[in-house]
mmCIF file of C-alpha atoms in Angstrom:
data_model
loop_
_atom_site.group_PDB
_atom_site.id
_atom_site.type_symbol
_atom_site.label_atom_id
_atom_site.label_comp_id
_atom_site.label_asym_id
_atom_site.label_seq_id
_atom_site.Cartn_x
_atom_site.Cartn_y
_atom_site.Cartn_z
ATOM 1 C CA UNK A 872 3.874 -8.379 -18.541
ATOM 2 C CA UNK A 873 7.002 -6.288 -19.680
ATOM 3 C CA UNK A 874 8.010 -3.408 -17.910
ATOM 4 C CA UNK A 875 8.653 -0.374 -20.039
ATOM 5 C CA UNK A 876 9.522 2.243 -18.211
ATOM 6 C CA UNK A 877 9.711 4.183 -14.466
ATOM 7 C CA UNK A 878 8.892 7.871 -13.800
ATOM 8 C CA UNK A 879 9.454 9.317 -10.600
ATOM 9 C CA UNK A 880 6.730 12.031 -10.433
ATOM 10 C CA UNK A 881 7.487 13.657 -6.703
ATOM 11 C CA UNK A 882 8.822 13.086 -3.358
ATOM 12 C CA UNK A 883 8.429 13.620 -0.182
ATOM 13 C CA UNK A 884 10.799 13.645 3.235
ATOM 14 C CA UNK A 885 10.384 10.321 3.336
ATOM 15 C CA UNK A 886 8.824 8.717 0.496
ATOM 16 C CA UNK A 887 8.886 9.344 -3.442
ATOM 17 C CA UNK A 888 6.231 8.509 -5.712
ATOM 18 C CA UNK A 889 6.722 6.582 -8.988
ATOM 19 C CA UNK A 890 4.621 5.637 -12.328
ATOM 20 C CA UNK A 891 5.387 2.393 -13.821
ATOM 21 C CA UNK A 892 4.716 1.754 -17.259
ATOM 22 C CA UNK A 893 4.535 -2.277 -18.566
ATOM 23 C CA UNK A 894 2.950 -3.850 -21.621
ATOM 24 C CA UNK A 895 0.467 -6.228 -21.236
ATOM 25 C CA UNK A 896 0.458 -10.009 -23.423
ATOM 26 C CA UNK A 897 -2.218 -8.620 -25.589
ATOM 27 C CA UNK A 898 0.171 -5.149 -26.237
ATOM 28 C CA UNK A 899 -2.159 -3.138 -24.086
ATOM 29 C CA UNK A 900 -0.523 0.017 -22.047
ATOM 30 C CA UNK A 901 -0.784 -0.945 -18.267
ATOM 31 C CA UNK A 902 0.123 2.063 -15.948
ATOM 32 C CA UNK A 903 0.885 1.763 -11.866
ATOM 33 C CA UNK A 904 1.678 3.545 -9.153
ATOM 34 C CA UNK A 905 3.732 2.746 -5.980
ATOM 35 C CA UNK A 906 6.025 4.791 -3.410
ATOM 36 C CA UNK A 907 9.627 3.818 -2.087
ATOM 37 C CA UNK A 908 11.765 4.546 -0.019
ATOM 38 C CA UNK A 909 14.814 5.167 -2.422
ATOM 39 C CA UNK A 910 15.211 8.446 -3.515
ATOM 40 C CA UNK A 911 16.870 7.571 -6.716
ATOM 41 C CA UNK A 912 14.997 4.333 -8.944
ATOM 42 C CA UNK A 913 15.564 4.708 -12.514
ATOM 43 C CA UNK A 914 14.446 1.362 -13.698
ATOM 44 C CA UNK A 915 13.542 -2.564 -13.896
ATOM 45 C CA UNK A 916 16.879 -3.576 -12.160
ATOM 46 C CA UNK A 917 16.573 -0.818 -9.093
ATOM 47 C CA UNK A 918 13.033 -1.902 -8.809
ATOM 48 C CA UNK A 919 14.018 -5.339 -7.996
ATOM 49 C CA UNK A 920 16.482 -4.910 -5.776
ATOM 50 C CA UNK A 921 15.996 -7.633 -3.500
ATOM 51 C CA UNK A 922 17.669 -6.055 0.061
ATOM 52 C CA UNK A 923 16.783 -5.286 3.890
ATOM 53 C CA UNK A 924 16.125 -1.726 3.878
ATOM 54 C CA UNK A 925 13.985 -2.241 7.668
ATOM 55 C CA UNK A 926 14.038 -4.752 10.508
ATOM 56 C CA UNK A 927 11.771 -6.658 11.951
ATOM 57 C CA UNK A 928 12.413 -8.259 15.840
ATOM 58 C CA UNK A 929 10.607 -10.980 16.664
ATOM 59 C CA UNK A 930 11.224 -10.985 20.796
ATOM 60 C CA UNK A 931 11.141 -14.289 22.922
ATOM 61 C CA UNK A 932 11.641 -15.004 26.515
ATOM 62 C CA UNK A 933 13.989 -17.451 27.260
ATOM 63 C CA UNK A 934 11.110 -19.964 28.332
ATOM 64 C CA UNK A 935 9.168 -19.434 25.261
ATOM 65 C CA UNK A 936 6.419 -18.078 27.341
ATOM 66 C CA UNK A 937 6.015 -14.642 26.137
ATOM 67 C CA UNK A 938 6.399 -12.466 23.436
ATOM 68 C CA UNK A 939 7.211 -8.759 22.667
ATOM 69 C CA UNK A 940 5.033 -6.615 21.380
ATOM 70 C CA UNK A 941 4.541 -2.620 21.002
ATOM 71 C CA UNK A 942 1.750 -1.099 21.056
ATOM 72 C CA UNK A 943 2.444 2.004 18.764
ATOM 73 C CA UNK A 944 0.356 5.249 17.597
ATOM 74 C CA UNK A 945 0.513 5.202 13.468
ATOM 75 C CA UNK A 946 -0.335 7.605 12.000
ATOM 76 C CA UNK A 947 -1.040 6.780 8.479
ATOM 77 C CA UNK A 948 -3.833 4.647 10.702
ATOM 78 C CA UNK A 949 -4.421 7.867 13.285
ATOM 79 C CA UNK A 950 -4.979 4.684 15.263
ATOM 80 C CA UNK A 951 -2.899 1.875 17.768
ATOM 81 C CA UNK A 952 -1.677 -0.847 16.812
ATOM 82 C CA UNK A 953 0.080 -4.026 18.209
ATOM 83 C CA UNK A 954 2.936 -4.805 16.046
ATOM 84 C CA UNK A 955 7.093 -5.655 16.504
ATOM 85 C CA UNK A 956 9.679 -3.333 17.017
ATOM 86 C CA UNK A 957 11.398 -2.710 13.779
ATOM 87 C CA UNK A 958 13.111 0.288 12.183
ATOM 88 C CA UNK A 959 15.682 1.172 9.057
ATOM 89 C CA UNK A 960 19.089 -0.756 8.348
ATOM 90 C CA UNK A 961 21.731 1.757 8.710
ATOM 91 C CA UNK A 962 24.096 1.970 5.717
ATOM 92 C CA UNK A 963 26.746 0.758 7.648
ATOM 93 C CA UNK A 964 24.480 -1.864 9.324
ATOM 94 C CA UNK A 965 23.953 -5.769 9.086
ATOM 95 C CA UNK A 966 20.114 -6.227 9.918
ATOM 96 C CA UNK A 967 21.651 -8.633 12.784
ATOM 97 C CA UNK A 968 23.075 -5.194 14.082
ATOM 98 C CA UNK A 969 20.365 -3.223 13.431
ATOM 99 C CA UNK A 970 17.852 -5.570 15.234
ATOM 100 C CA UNK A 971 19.793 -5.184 18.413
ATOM 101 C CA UNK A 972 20.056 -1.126 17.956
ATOM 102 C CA UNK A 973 16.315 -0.395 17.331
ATOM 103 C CA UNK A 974 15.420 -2.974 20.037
ATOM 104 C CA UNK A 975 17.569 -1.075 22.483
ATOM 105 C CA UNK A 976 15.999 2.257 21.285
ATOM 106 C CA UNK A 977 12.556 1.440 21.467
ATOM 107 C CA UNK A 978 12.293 -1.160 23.928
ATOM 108 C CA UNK A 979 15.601 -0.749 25.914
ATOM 109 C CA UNK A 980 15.745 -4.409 26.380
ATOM 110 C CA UNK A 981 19.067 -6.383 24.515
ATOM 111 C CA UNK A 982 19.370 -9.102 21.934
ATOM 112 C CA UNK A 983 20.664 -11.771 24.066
ATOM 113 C CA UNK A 984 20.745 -14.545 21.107
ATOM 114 C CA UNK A 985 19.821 -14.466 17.284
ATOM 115 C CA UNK A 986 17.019 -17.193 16.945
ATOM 116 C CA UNK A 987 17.351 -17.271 12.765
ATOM 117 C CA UNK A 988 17.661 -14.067 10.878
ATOM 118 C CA UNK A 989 15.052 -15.045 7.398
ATOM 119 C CA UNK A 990 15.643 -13.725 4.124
ATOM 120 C CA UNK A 991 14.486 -10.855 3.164
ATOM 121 C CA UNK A 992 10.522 -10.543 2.511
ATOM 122 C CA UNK A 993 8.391 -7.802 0.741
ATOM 123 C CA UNK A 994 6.152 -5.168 2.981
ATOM 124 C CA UNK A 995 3.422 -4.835 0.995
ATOM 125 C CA UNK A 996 4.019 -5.969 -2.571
ATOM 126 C CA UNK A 997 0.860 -3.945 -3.703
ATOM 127 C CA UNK A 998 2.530 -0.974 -3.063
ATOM 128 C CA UNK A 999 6.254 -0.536 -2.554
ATOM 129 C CA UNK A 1000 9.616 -2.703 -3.343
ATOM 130 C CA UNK A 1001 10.155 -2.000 0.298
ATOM 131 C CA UNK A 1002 11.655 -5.392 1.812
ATOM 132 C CA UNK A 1003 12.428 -6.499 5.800
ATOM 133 C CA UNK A 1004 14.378 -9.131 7.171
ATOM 134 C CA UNK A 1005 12.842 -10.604 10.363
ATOM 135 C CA UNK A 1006 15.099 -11.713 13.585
ATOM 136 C CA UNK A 1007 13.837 -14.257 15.907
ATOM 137 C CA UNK A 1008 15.960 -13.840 18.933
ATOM 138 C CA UNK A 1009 15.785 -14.409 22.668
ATOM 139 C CA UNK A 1010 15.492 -11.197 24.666
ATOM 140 C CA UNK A 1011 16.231 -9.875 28.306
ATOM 141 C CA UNK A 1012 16.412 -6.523 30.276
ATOM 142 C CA UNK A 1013 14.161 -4.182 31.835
ATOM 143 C CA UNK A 1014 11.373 -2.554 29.751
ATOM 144 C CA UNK A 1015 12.216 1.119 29.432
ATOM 145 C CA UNK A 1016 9.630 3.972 28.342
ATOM 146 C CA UNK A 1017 10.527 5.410 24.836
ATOM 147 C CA UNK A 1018 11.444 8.970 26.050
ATOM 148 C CA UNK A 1019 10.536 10.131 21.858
ATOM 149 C CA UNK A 1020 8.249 12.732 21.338
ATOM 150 C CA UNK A 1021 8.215 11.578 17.664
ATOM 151 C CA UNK A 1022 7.083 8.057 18.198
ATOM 152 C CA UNK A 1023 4.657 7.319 20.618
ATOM 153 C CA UNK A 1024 5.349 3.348 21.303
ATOM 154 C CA UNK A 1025 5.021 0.869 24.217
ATOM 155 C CA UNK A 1026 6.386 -1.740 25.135
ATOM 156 C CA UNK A 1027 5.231 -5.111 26.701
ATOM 157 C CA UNK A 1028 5.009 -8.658 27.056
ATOM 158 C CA UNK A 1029 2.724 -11.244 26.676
ATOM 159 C CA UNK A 1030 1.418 -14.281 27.823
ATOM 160 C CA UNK A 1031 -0.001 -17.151 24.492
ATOM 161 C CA UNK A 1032 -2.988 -16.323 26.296
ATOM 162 C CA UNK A 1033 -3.216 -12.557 26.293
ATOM 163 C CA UNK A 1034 -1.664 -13.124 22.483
ATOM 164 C CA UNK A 1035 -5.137 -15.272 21.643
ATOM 165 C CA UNK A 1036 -6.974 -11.902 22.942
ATOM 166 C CA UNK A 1037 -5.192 -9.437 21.155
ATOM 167 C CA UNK A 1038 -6.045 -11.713 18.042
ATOM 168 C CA UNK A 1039 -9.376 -11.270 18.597
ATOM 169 C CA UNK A 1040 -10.089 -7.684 19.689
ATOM 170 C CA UNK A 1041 -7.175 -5.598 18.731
ATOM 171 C CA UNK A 1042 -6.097 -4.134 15.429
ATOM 172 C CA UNK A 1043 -2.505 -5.614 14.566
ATOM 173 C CA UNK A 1044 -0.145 -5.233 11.768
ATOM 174 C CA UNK A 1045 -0.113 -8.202 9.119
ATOM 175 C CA UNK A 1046 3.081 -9.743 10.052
ATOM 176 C CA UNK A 1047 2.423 -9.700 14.235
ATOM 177 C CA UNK A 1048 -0.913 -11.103 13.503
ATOM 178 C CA UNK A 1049 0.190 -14.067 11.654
ATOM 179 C CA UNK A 1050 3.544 -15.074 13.850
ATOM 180 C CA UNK A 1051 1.530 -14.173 17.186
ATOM 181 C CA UNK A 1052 -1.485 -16.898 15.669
ATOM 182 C CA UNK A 1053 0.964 -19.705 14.949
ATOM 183 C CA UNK A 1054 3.252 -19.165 18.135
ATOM 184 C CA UNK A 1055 -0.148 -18.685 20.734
ATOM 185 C CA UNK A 1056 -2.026 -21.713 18.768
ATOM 186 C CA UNK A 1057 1.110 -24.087 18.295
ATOM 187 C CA UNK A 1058 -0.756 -26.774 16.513
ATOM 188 C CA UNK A 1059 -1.804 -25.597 13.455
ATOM 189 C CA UNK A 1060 -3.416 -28.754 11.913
ATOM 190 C CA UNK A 1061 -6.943 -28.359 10.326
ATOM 191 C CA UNK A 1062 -8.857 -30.152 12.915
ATOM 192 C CA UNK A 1063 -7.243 -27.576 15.331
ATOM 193 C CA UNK A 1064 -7.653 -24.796 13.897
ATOM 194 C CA UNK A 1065 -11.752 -25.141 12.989
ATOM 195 C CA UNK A 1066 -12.147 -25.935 17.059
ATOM 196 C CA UNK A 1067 -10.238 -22.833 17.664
ATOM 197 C CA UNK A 1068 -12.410 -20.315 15.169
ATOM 198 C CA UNK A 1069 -15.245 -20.904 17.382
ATOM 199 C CA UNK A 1070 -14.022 -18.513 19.834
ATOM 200 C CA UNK A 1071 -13.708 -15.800 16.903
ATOM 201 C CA UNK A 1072 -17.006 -15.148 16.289
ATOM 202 C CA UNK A 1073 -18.860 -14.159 13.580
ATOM 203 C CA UNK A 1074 -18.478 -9.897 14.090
ATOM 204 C CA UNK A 1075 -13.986 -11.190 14.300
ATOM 205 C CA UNK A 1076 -13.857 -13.556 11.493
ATOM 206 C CA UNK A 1077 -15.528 -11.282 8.463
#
């Protein structure tokens, strides 16, 4: 595949919208469309920008017996959903930094120690260049109420055990679903995981 050439057809507030145009092996015209973030791509080497444009915090208690989780209102979803606090890297921002702002914000609880801060990984490859970097990091405070009209998040934290039935009932974002799984089930072996899809179900699992 050989990229040809970007259009930027509209944007919004908060989003633009862009055409890609590559050539296939076979010299065939292959067209896509994504959205970003950046206001301004003009080409192959903008579109691969690999940087931290949003965080993602990744809350632990000290004992490693709970875990931080908001339940926010989406509304590309019009729906809940459990997922971590995150939010945009500042300009002037490390993502370090930024993890312990947007915690404070939504959450009011502070970043007490950084865990491991991971390289940067894609959102959702399928439709953006949009990348996060995710910070693992022991937490403390007091749960405060988001007082934002704009956002309508909260806050809380939970046991492996209320994890395993938010896994099974609740709709989650991609990321929370995946960490909450390996942190609630620990032992991820085969044998261990086809004992635990039992208490899925049918109607959870498809």
């Amino acid at each position: 595949m050989e990229f040809r050439k970007l259009t930027k057809v509209n944007g919004g507030a908060h989003i633009c919208r862009y055409d890609l145009e590559y050539e296939t092996q076979d010299h065939r015209v292959k067209k896509y469309e994504i959205v970003s973030r950046d206001q301004g791509l003009r080409g192959l080497e903008d579109l691969q920008r690999w940087h931290s444009t949003t965080v993602v915090i990744i809350g632990i208690s000290e004992d490693n017996e709970r875990i931080l989780l908001n339940r926010e209102y989406r509304m590309a979803l019009g729906d809940w959903v459990y997922n971590f606090p995150s939010g945009l890297v500042d300009e002037d921002e490390t993502p370090t930094e930024a993890a312990a702002r947007e915690l404070k914000e939504e959450t009011g609880l502070t970043l007490e120690r950084r865990i491991v801060r991971l390289r940067s990984s894609y959102n959702a490859v399928g439709l953006t260049n949009e990348s996060s970097s995710c910070v693992l990091a022991v937490v403390s405070g007091e749960i405060q109420e988001s007082d934002s009209s704009f956002e309508e998040i909260e806050a809380h934290w939970y046991t492996k055990s209320e994890v395993k039935d938010l896994l099974k009932y609740h709709k989650m974002s991609a990321r929370a679903q995946l960490f909450c799984f390996a942190w609630a089930y620990g032992d991820l072996s085969i044998n261990k995981l086809a004992e635990e899809s039992d208490e899925y179900g049918d109607g959870h699992l498809r």
